[in-house]
Amino acid sequence: MASKKIITVFGATGAQGGSVVKAILGDSKLRDSWTVRGITRDVSKPSAKALESQGAETVAVSLLTLSLRTNLRYDIEANLDDASTLKSALKGAYAVFAVTNYWESQSADVEMKQGKAIADAAKEAGVSHFIWSSLPNITELSKGVLTNVKHFDSKAHIETYIREIGIPASFFLPGFYMSNIPGGMMRQLPPNNDWTLGLPIPTSSPVPLLNTVDDTGKFVKGILLNREKTLGARIYGATAYYTLTEIVKEFQEVFPEAGKSAKAVELPHEVYKGALGQAGMPESAQEELLQNMRLLNEFGYYGGAKLDESHSILVDKLTTWKEYAAKAKPFAELK
Ligand code: NAP
């Protein structure tokens, strides 16, 4: 039997990376051909332990036994801020899924340093398929109108760097997380406690929604299975475009009683920023998120790109907003 290929998954304890681990280990064919090496800064944290047990269907066992019994190797600690730790994380890896978390530092410089460090280490390790969790460059897309969507621009700069240094790579561009909505962007508001989806954009704006935890891995699985086709390509990671009106309408279909008075509302820009400020967000992040929302209406999250080509590599069905809403915790209590 041919030996298994190693895929190193960054962010394995998080939403995107965790989904990739789950998709590979949950597929009997992929499980037989891949060893998953999940990366965390702390192997002792509960989310790392939870992942280990996801791989080990039998019992909680020692790390060594775990790595032998399952194809999840969880014995590598690496820190993106310390490039020297990346070497062991990538040793022998055929593929890499890499994601950075902008919101931890809220610094484009830190994010770019981390992304470039992974890319450099992957090049040095001779990785054959690098999958970068990217996003479009909004300063370019908007022709200089929206220059503060830094967490998009910095990922796009890393994408450019990856292309420049010439590693064989595919680019996964996650859509707008469905998890942003229940209890967050859509919640019960006074005076009548109506369920309200309030954003600073017209309710007809299209939002490409992704069930990040369940569906990121489905896209990455498609990318791995279609390496030749996806090398150099951008894969748009979303189920479909939904307008704010459609998001609320489908919520009403799932929860007819609570949904009676539900509505989508276009908020004035200053009201939206004020609410973020009240939640403790600094002015720079308020403006960044406002521009992030304006993007949806004024230029399109993906600049108007269609999703069909990206869907053509999928083996698994994606989660619809209706299916997600029915199970989302803050909504589920309504049933
Ligand atoms: P997440 O669930 O918060 O998880 C973050 C992961 O990154 C954790 O596994 C963490 O690992 C790892 N990590 C963070 N700093 C690290 C470091 N210095 N070294 C090694 N690992 C590190 O994040 P996510 O949701 O999967 O991805 C976040 C990214 O998604 C953000 O950059 C954001 O811009 C992007 N995004 C968000 C949306 C949205 O709608 N919200 C849409 C598209 C893209 P440990 O803590 O275990 O070390």
CSV table of C-alpha atoms and ligand atoms in Angstrom, one decimal:
chain,number,residue,atom,x,y,z
A,1,MET,CA,0.0,0.0,0.0
A,2,ALA,CA,1.3,3.5,-0.9
A,3,SER,CA,2.4,5.5,2.1
A,4,LYS,CA,0.0,8.3,3.3
A,5,LYS,CA,0.6,11.9,2.4
A,6,ILE,CA,0.8,14.4,5.2
A,7,ILE,CA,-1.3,17.5,5.3
A,8,THR,CA,-0.3,20.1,7.9
A,9,VAL,CA,-3.4,22.1,9.0
A,10,PHE,CA,-2.8,25.5,10.6
A,11,GLY,CA,-5.6,26.9,12.8
A,12,ALA,CA,-6.7,23.3,13.5
A,13,THR,CA,-8.3,24.3,16.8
A,14,GLY,CA,-10.3,27.0,15.1
A,15,ALA,CA,-13.3,27.2,12.7
A,16,GLN,CA,-11.7,26.9,9.3
A,17,GLY,CA,-8.8,24.6,10.2
A,18,GLY,CA,-11.0,22.5,12.5
A,19,SER,CA,-13.4,22.0,9.6
A,20,VAL,CA,-10.5,20.8,7.3
A,21,VAL,CA,-9.4,18.2,9.9
A,22,LYS,CA,-13.0,17.0,10.3
A,23,ALA,CA,-13.6,16.7,6.5
A,24,ILE,CA,-10.5,14.6,5.9
A,25,LEU,CA,-10.8,12.4,9.0
A,26,GLY,CA,-14.5,12.0,8.3
A,27,ASP,CA,-14.0,10.7,4.8
A,28,SER,CA,-13.0,7.0,4.7
A,29,LYS,CA,-11.1,7.3,1.4
A,30,LEU,CA,-9.2,10.5,2.4
A,31,ARG,CA,-8.6,9.0,5.9
A,32,ASP,CA,-6.8,6.1,4.2
A,33,SER,CA,-4.6,8.3,2.1
A,34,TRP,CA,-3.8,11.3,4.3
A,35,THR,CA,-2.2,11.8,7.7
A,36,VAL,CA,-3.5,15.0,9.3
A,37,ARG,CA,-1.1,17.1,11.3
A,38,GLY,CA,-3.0,19.7,13.3
A,39,ILE,CA,-1.1,22.7,14.5
A,40,THR,CA,-1.8,24.6,17.7
A,41,ARG,CA,0.2,26.8,20.0
A,42,ASP,CA,-0.8,24.6,22.9
A,43,VAL,CA,-1.5,20.9,22.6
A,44,SER,CA,-2.9,20.8,26.1
A,45,LYS,CA,-5.8,23.2,25.5
A,46,PRO,CA,-9.3,21.7,25.5
A,47,SER,CA,-10.0,22.4,21.8
A,48,ALA,CA,-6.8,20.5,20.9
A,49,LYS,CA,-7.8,17.7,23.2
A,50,ALA,CA,-11.3,17.7,21.6
A,51,LEU,CA,-9.7,17.3,18.2
A,52,GLU,CA,-7.6,14.4,19.3
A,53,SER,CA,-10.7,12.6,20.5
A,54,GLN,CA,-12.4,13.3,17.2
A,55,GLY,CA,-9.6,11.5,15.5
A,56,ALA,CA,-9.5,8.7,18.1
A,57,GLU,CA,-12.9,7.1,17.9
A,58,THR,CA,-11.9,4.5,20.4
A,59,VAL,CA,-10.6,5.9,23.7
A,60,ALA,CA,-8.6,8.7,25.1
A,61,VAL,CA,-5.1,7.4,24.7
A,62,SER,CA,-1.6,8.8,24.9
A,63,LEU,CA,-0.4,11.0,22.0
A,64,LEU,CA,1.9,8.3,20.7
A,65,THR,CA,-0.8,5.7,20.6
A,66,LEU,CA,-3.2,8.2,19.1
A,67,SER,CA,-0.9,8.9,16.3
A,68,LEU,CA,-0.6,5.2,15.5
A,69,ARG,CA,-4.3,4.3,15.9
A,70,THR,CA,-5.6,7.2,13.9
A,71,ASN,CA,-4.3,9.4,11.2
A,72,LEU,CA,-4.4,12.6,13.3
A,73,ARG,CA,-1.0,13.5,14.6
A,74,TYR,CA,-1.3,16.1,17.2
A,75,ASP,CA,2.1,16.2,18.6
A,76,ILE,CA,3.4,19.4,16.9
A,77,GLU,CA,3.4,22.7,18.5
A,78,ALA,CA,4.1,25.7,16.4
A,79,ASN,CA,3.8,29.5,16.7
A,80,LEU,CA,3.4,31.6,13.6
A,81,ASP,CA,5.2,34.4,15.4
A,82,ASP,CA,8.2,32.2,15.8
A,83,ALA,CA,9.3,31.1,12.3
A,84,SER,CA,11.8,28.6,13.7
A,85,THR,CA,8.9,26.4,15.0
A,86,LEU,CA,7.5,26.1,11.5
A,87,LYS,CA,10.1,23.8,10.2
A,88,SER,CA,9.0,20.8,12.2
A,89,ALA,CA,5.4,21.6,11.5
A,90,LEU,CA,6.0,21.3,7.8
A,91,LYS,CA,8.6,18.5,7.7
A,92,GLY,CA,7.6,15.9,5.1
A,93,ALA,CA,4.2,17.6,4.4
A,94,TYR,CA,2.8,17.1,0.9
A,95,ALA,CA,0.0,19.6,1.5
A,96,VAL,CA,-0.7,22.6,3.8
A,97,PHE,CA,-3.9,24.4,4.8
A,98,ALA,CA,-2.9,27.8,6.2
A,99,VAL,CA,-5.1,30.4,7.8
A,100,THR,CA,-4.1,33.4,10.0
A,101,ASN,CA,-6.3,35.1,12.6
A,102,TYR,CA,-6.2,38.8,11.9
A,103,TRP,CA,-8.5,39.6,14.8
A,104,GLU,CA,-6.1,38.3,17.4
A,105,SER,CA,-3.5,41.1,16.8
A,106,GLN,CA,-5.7,43.4,14.6
A,107,SER,CA,-2.5,44.2,12.8
A,108,ALA,CA,-2.1,43.7,9.0
A,109,ASP,CA,1.7,43.7,9.6
A,110,VAL,CA,1.5,40.9,12.0
A,111,GLU,CA,-0.8,38.9,9.8
A,112,MET,CA,1.4,39.4,6.7
A,113,LYS,CA,4.5,38.4,8.7
A,114,GLN,CA,2.8,35.2,9.8
A,115,GLY,CA,1.4,34.3,6.4
A,116,LYS,CA,4.7,35.0,4.7
A,117,ALA,CA,6.5,32.9,7.3
A,118,ILE,CA,4.3,29.9,6.6
A,119,ALA,CA,4.8,30.4,2.8
A,120,ASP,CA,8.6,30.6,3.2
A,121,ALA,CA,8.7,27.5,5.4
A,122,ALA,CA,6.5,25.6,2.9
A,123,LYS,CA,8.8,26.6,0.0
A,124,GLU,CA,11.8,25.4,2.0
A,125,ALA,CA,10.1,22.1,2.9
A,126,GLY,CA,9.2,21.5,-0.8
A,127,VAL,CA,5.4,21.4,-0.1
A,128,SER,CA,3.5,20.2,-3.3
A,129,HIS,CA,0.1,21.8,-2.6
A,130,PHE,CA,-0.3,24.9,-0.5
A,131,ILE,CA,-3.8,26.0,0.3
A,132,TRP,CA,-4.0,29.6,1.5
A,133,SER,CA,-7.1,31.0,3.2
A,134,SER,CA,-7.2,34.2,1.2
A,135,LEU,CA,-9.5,37.2,0.6
A,136,PRO,CA,-9.8,39.8,-2.2
A,137,ASN,CA,-7.8,43.0,-2.1
A,138,ILE,CA,-10.5,45.6,-1.4
A,139,THR,CA,-8.4,48.7,-1.9
A,140,GLU,CA,-7.8,47.4,-5.5
A,141,LEU,CA,-11.3,46.1,-6.0
A,142,SER,CA,-12.9,49.3,-4.9
A,143,LYS,CA,-10.3,51.4,-6.8
A,144,GLY,CA,-9.3,53.2,-3.6
A,145,VAL,CA,-12.8,53.9,-2.2
A,146,LEU,CA,-12.5,51.3,0.6
A,147,THR,CA,-9.0,51.4,1.9
A,148,ASN,CA,-9.6,50.2,5.5
A,149,VAL,CA,-10.7,46.6,5.0
A,150,LYS,CA,-7.2,45.6,6.2
A,151,HIS,CA,-8.0,42.0,7.1
A,152,PHE,CA,-8.9,41.4,3.5
A,153,ASP,CA,-6.1,43.3,1.9
A,154,SER,CA,-3.4,41.7,4.1
A,155,LYS,CA,-4.6,38.2,3.1
A,156,ALA,CA,-4.5,39.3,-0.5
A,157,HIS,CA,-1.0,40.5,-0.1
A,158,ILE,CA,0.0,37.2,1.2
A,159,GLU,CA,-1.6,35.5,-1.8
A,160,THR,CA,0.4,37.7,-4.1
A,161,TYR,CA,3.6,36.8,-2.2
A,162,ILE,CA,2.8,33.1,-2.5
A,163,ARG,CA,2.3,33.5,-6.2
A,164,GLU,CA,5.6,35.4,-6.5
A,165,ILE,CA,7.7,32.9,-4.6
A,166,GLY,CA,6.3,30.2,-6.8
A,167,ILE,CA,4.9,27.5,-4.5
A,168,PRO,CA,2.2,25.3,-6.1
A,169,ALA,CA,-0.8,26.8,-4.4
A,170,SER,CA,-4.6,27.0,-4.5
A,171,PHE,CA,-6.5,29.9,-2.9
A,172,PHE,CA,-9.6,29.4,-0.7
A,173,LEU,CA,-11.6,32.5,-0.1
A,174,PRO,CA,-14.1,32.0,2.7
A,175,GLY,CA,-17.4,33.7,2.5
A,176,PHE,CA,-19.3,35.7,5.1
A,177,TYR,CA,-19.6,33.4,8.2
A,178,MET,CA,-23.2,32.3,8.9
A,179,SER,CA,-22.2,32.3,12.5
A,180,ASN,CA,-21.9,36.1,12.4
A,181,ILE,CA,-25.7,36.3,12.2
A,182,PRO,CA,-27.6,34.4,15.0
A,183,GLY,CA,-27.5,36.3,18.2
A,184,GLY,CA,-25.0,38.7,16.8
A,185,MET,CA,-26.0,40.7,13.7
A,186,MET,CA,-29.5,39.3,14.0
A,187,ARG,CA,-30.9,39.5,17.5
A,188,GLN,CA,-33.9,40.6,19.5
A,189,LEU,CA,-34.0,44.4,19.9
A,190,PRO,CA,-36.1,46.7,22.1
A,191,PRO,CA,-38.7,48.0,22.4
A,192,ASN,CA,-40.6,45.0,21.2
A,193,ASN,CA,-37.9,42.3,21.2
A,194,ASP,CA,-38.4,41.8,17.5
A,195,TRP,CA,-35.7,39.7,15.7
A,196,THR,CA,-33.8,42.3,13.7
A,197,LEU,CA,-31.0,41.9,11.2
A,198,GLY,CA,-29.5,45.4,11.3
A,199,LEU,CA,-26.6,46.2,9.0
A,200,PRO,CA,-25.4,49.5,7.4
A,201,ILE,CA,-26.4,48.4,3.9
A,202,PRO,CA,-29.6,48.1,1.8
A,203,THR,CA,-31.6,45.0,2.6
A,204,SER,CA,-31.2,43.9,-1.1
A,205,SER,CA,-27.4,43.6,-0.7
A,206,PRO,CA,-26.0,40.1,-1.6
A,207,VAL,CA,-24.1,38.2,1.1
A,208,PRO,CA,-22.2,35.0,0.2
A,209,LEU,CA,-22.8,32.9,3.2
A,210,LEU,CA,-20.6,30.0,4.5
A,211,ASN,CA,-21.2,27.5,7.3
A,212,THR,CA,-17.5,27.8,8.2
A,213,VAL,CA,-17.3,24.9,10.7
A,214,ASP,CA,-19.1,22.4,8.5
A,215,ASP,CA,-18.3,23.5,5.0
A,216,THR,CA,-14.7,24.9,4.9
A,217,GLY,CA,-13.4,21.3,4.9
A,218,LYS,CA,-15.8,20.4,2.0
A,219,PHE,CA,-14.1,23.0,-0.2
A,220,VAL,CA,-10.6,22.0,0.9
A,221,LYS,CA,-11.4,18.4,0.2
A,222,GLY,CA,-12.5,19.4,-3.3
A,223,ILE,CA,-9.3,21.4,-3.7
A,224,LEU,CA,-7.1,18.4,-2.7
A,225,LEU,CA,-9.0,16.0,-5.0
A,226,ASN,CA,-8.7,18.5,-7.9
A,227,ARG,CA,-5.1,19.6,-7.4
A,228,GLU,CA,-4.3,20.2,-11.1
A,229,LYS,CA,-7.5,22.1,-11.8
A,230,THR,CA,-7.2,24.3,-8.7
A,231,LEU,CA,-3.5,25.2,-8.8
A,232,GLY,CA,-3.3,29.0,-9.1
A,233,ALA,CA,-7.1,29.3,-8.9
A,234,ARG,CA,-9.4,31.1,-6.4
A,235,ILE,CA,-12.1,29.0,-4.9
A,236,TYR,CA,-15.0,31.1,-3.5
A,237,GLY,CA,-16.2,29.4,-0.3
A,238,ALA,CA,-19.9,30.1,0.0
A,239,THR,CA,-23.1,28.2,-0.4
A,240,ALA,CA,-25.0,31.0,-2.2
A,241,TYR,CA,-25.6,34.8,-2.2
A,242,TYR,CA,-28.5,35.8,0.1
A,243,THR,CA,-29.9,39.2,0.4
A,244,LEU,CA,-30.7,40.5,3.9
A,245,THR,CA,-34.4,40.2,3.1
A,246,GLU,CA,-33.9,36.6,2.0
A,247,ILE,CA,-32.0,35.8,5.3
A,248,VAL,CA,-34.9,37.1,7.3
A,249,LYS,CA,-37.5,35.4,5.1
A,250,GLU,CA,-35.9,32.0,5.5
A,251,PHE,CA,-35.7,32.6,9.3
A,252,GLN,CA,-39.4,33.3,9.3
A,253,GLU,CA,-40.1,30.0,7.4
A,254,VAL,CA,-38.1,28.1,10.0
A,255,PHE,CA,-39.5,29.9,13.0
A,256,PRO,CA,-43.1,31.1,11.9
A,257,GLU,CA,-44.1,32.3,15.4
A,258,ALA,CA,-40.9,34.2,16.4
A,259,GLY,CA,-40.5,35.2,12.8
A,260,LYS,CA,-43.8,37.1,12.6
A,261,SER,CA,-42.3,40.4,13.5
A,262,ALA,CA,-38.7,39.7,12.3
A,263,LYS,CA,-37.2,42.2,9.9
A,264,ALA,CA,-34.1,43.4,8.1
A,265,VAL,CA,-33.1,47.0,8.7
A,266,GLU,CA,-30.6,49.3,7.0
A,267,LEU,CA,-28.8,51.1,9.8
A,268,PRO,CA,-27.3,54.6,9.3
A,269,HIS,CA,-23.5,54.3,9.2
A,270,GLU,CA,-23.0,56.2,12.5
A,271,VAL,CA,-25.6,54.1,14.3
A,272,TYR,CA,-23.7,50.9,13.2
A,273,LYS,CA,-20.4,52.3,14.3
A,274,GLY,CA,-21.8,53.6,17.6
A,275,ALA,CA,-23.1,50.1,18.4
A,276,LEU,CA,-19.6,48.6,17.8
A,277,GLY,CA,-18.1,51.4,19.9
A,278,GLN,CA,-20.5,50.6,22.7
A,279,ALA,CA,-19.3,47.0,22.5
A,280,GLY,CA,-15.8,48.2,23.2
A,281,MET,CA,-14.4,48.3,19.6
A,282,PRO,CA,-11.8,51.0,18.8
A,283,GLU,CA,-12.6,53.6,16.1
A,284,SER,CA,-10.2,51.9,13.6
A,285,ALA,CA,-12.0,48.6,13.9
A,286,GLN,CA,-15.4,50.3,13.7
A,287,GLU,CA,-14.4,51.9,10.4
A,288,GLU,CA,-12.9,48.7,9.1
A,289,LEU,CA,-16.1,46.7,9.8
A,290,LEU,CA,-18.3,49.5,8.3
A,291,GLN,CA,-16.2,49.4,5.1
A,292,ASN,CA,-16.4,45.6,5.2
A,293,MET,CA,-20.2,45.9,5.2
A,294,ARG,CA,-20.2,48.6,2.5
A,295,LEU,CA,-18.2,46.3,0.3
A,296,LEU,CA,-21.2,43.9,0.1
A,297,ASN,CA,-23.4,46.5,-1.4
A,298,GLU,CA,-21.0,48.8,-3.3
A,299,PHE,CA,-18.6,46.3,-4.9
A,300,GLY,CA,-19.6,42.8,-3.9
A,301,TYR,CA,-17.8,40.6,-1.4
A,302,TYR,CA,-16.1,38.8,-4.2
A,303,GLY,CA,-16.4,41.7,-6.7
A,304,GLY,CA,-19.5,40.1,-8.2
A,305,ALA,CA,-17.9,36.7,-8.9
A,306,LYS,CA,-20.2,33.7,-9.5
A,307,LEU,CA,-19.9,30.6,-7.3
A,308,ASP,CA,-20.7,27.9,-9.9
A,309,GLU,CA,-17.0,27.2,-10.9
A,310,SER,CA,-16.0,26.9,-7.3
A,311,HIS,CA,-18.9,24.5,-6.6
A,312,SER,CA,-17.8,22.3,-9.5
A,313,ILE,CA,-15.0,20.7,-7.4
A,314,LEU,CA,-17.3,19.7,-4.5
A,315,VAL,CA,-18.2,16.2,-3.5
A,316,ASP,CA,-20.4,17.1,-0.6
A,317,LYS,CA,-23.5,19.2,-0.3
A,318,LEU,CA,-23.2,22.6,1.3
A,319,THR,CA,-25.3,23.9,4.2
A,320,THR,CA,-28.1,26.3,3.3
A,321,TRP,CA,-28.8,29.3,5.4
A,322,LYS,CA,-32.2,27.7,6.3
A,323,GLU,CA,-30.5,24.5,7.5
A,324,TYR,CA,-28.0,26.5,9.5
A,325,ALA,CA,-30.6,28.8,11.1
A,326,ALA,CA,-32.7,25.8,12.2
A,327,LYS,CA,-29.8,24.5,14.3
A,328,ALA,CA,-28.1,27.7,15.4
A,329,LYS,CA,-28.0,28.0,19.2
A,330,PRO,CA,-29.6,31.4,19.7
A,331,PHE,CA,-32.4,30.5,17.3
A,332,ALA,CA,-32.9,26.9,18.2
A,333,GLU,CA,-34.5,27.8,21.6
A,334,LEU,CA,-37.4,29.4,19.6
A,335,LYS,CA,-38.7,26.0,18.4
B,1,NAP,P1,-10.6,30.9,14.9
B,1,NAP,O1,-11.7,30.0,14.9
B,1,NAP,O2,-10.6,32.1,15.8
B,1,NAP,O3,-9.2,30.1,15.2
B,1,NAP,C1,-8.0,30.8,15.1
B,1,NAP,C2,-6.9,29.7,14.9
B,1,NAP,O4,-5.7,30.3,14.6
B,1,NAP,C3,-6.8,28.8,16.1
B,1,NAP,O5,-6.7,27.5,15.7
B,1,NAP,C4,-5.4,29.3,16.6
B,1,NAP,O6,-4.7,28.2,17.2
B,1,NAP,C5,-4.7,29.7,15.4
B,1,NAP,N1,-3.7,30.7,15.6
B,1,NAP,C6,-3.9,32.0,15.9
B,1,NAP,N2,-2.7,32.6,16.1
B,1,NAP,C7,-1.7,31.7,15.9
B,1,NAP,C8,-0.3,31.7,16.0
B,1,NAP,N3,0.4,32.8,16.3
B,1,NAP,N4,0.4,30.5,15.8
B,1,NAP,C9,-0.3,29.4,15.5
B,1,NAP,N5,-1.6,29.3,15.4
B,1,NAP,C10,-2.3,30.5,15.6
B,1,NAP,O7,-10.3,31.5,13.4
B,1,NAP,P2,-11.0,31.2,12.0
B,1,NAP,O8,-12.4,31.7,12.1
B,1,NAP,O9,-10.8,29.8,11.6
B,1,NAP,O10,-10.1,32.1,11.0
B,1,NAP,C11,-10.0,33.5,11.4
B,1,NAP,C12,-9.8,34.2,10.1
B,1,NAP,O11,-11.0,34.2,9.3
B,1,NAP,C13,-9.6,35.7,10.3
B,1,NAP,O12,-8.3,36.1,9.9
B,1,NAP,C14,-10.7,36.4,9.6
B,1,NAP,O13,-10.3,37.6,8.9
B,1,NAP,C15,-11.1,35.3,8.6
B,1,NAP,N6,-12.5,35.4,8.0
B,1,NAP,C16,-13.6,35.7,8.8
B,1,NAP,C17,-14.8,35.9,8.2
B,1,NAP,C18,-16.0,36.2,9.0
B,1,NAP,O14,-17.2,36.4,8.4
B,1,NAP,N7,-16.0,36.3,10.3
B,1,NAP,C19,-15.0,35.7,6.8
B,1,NAP,C20,-13.8,35.4,6.0
B,1,NAP,C21,-12.6,35.3,6.6
B,1,NAP,P3,-4.3,28.0,18.8
B,1,NAP,O15,-5.1,29.1,19.5
B,1,NAP,O16,-4.8,26.7,19.1
B,1,NAP,O17,-2.8,28.2,18.8
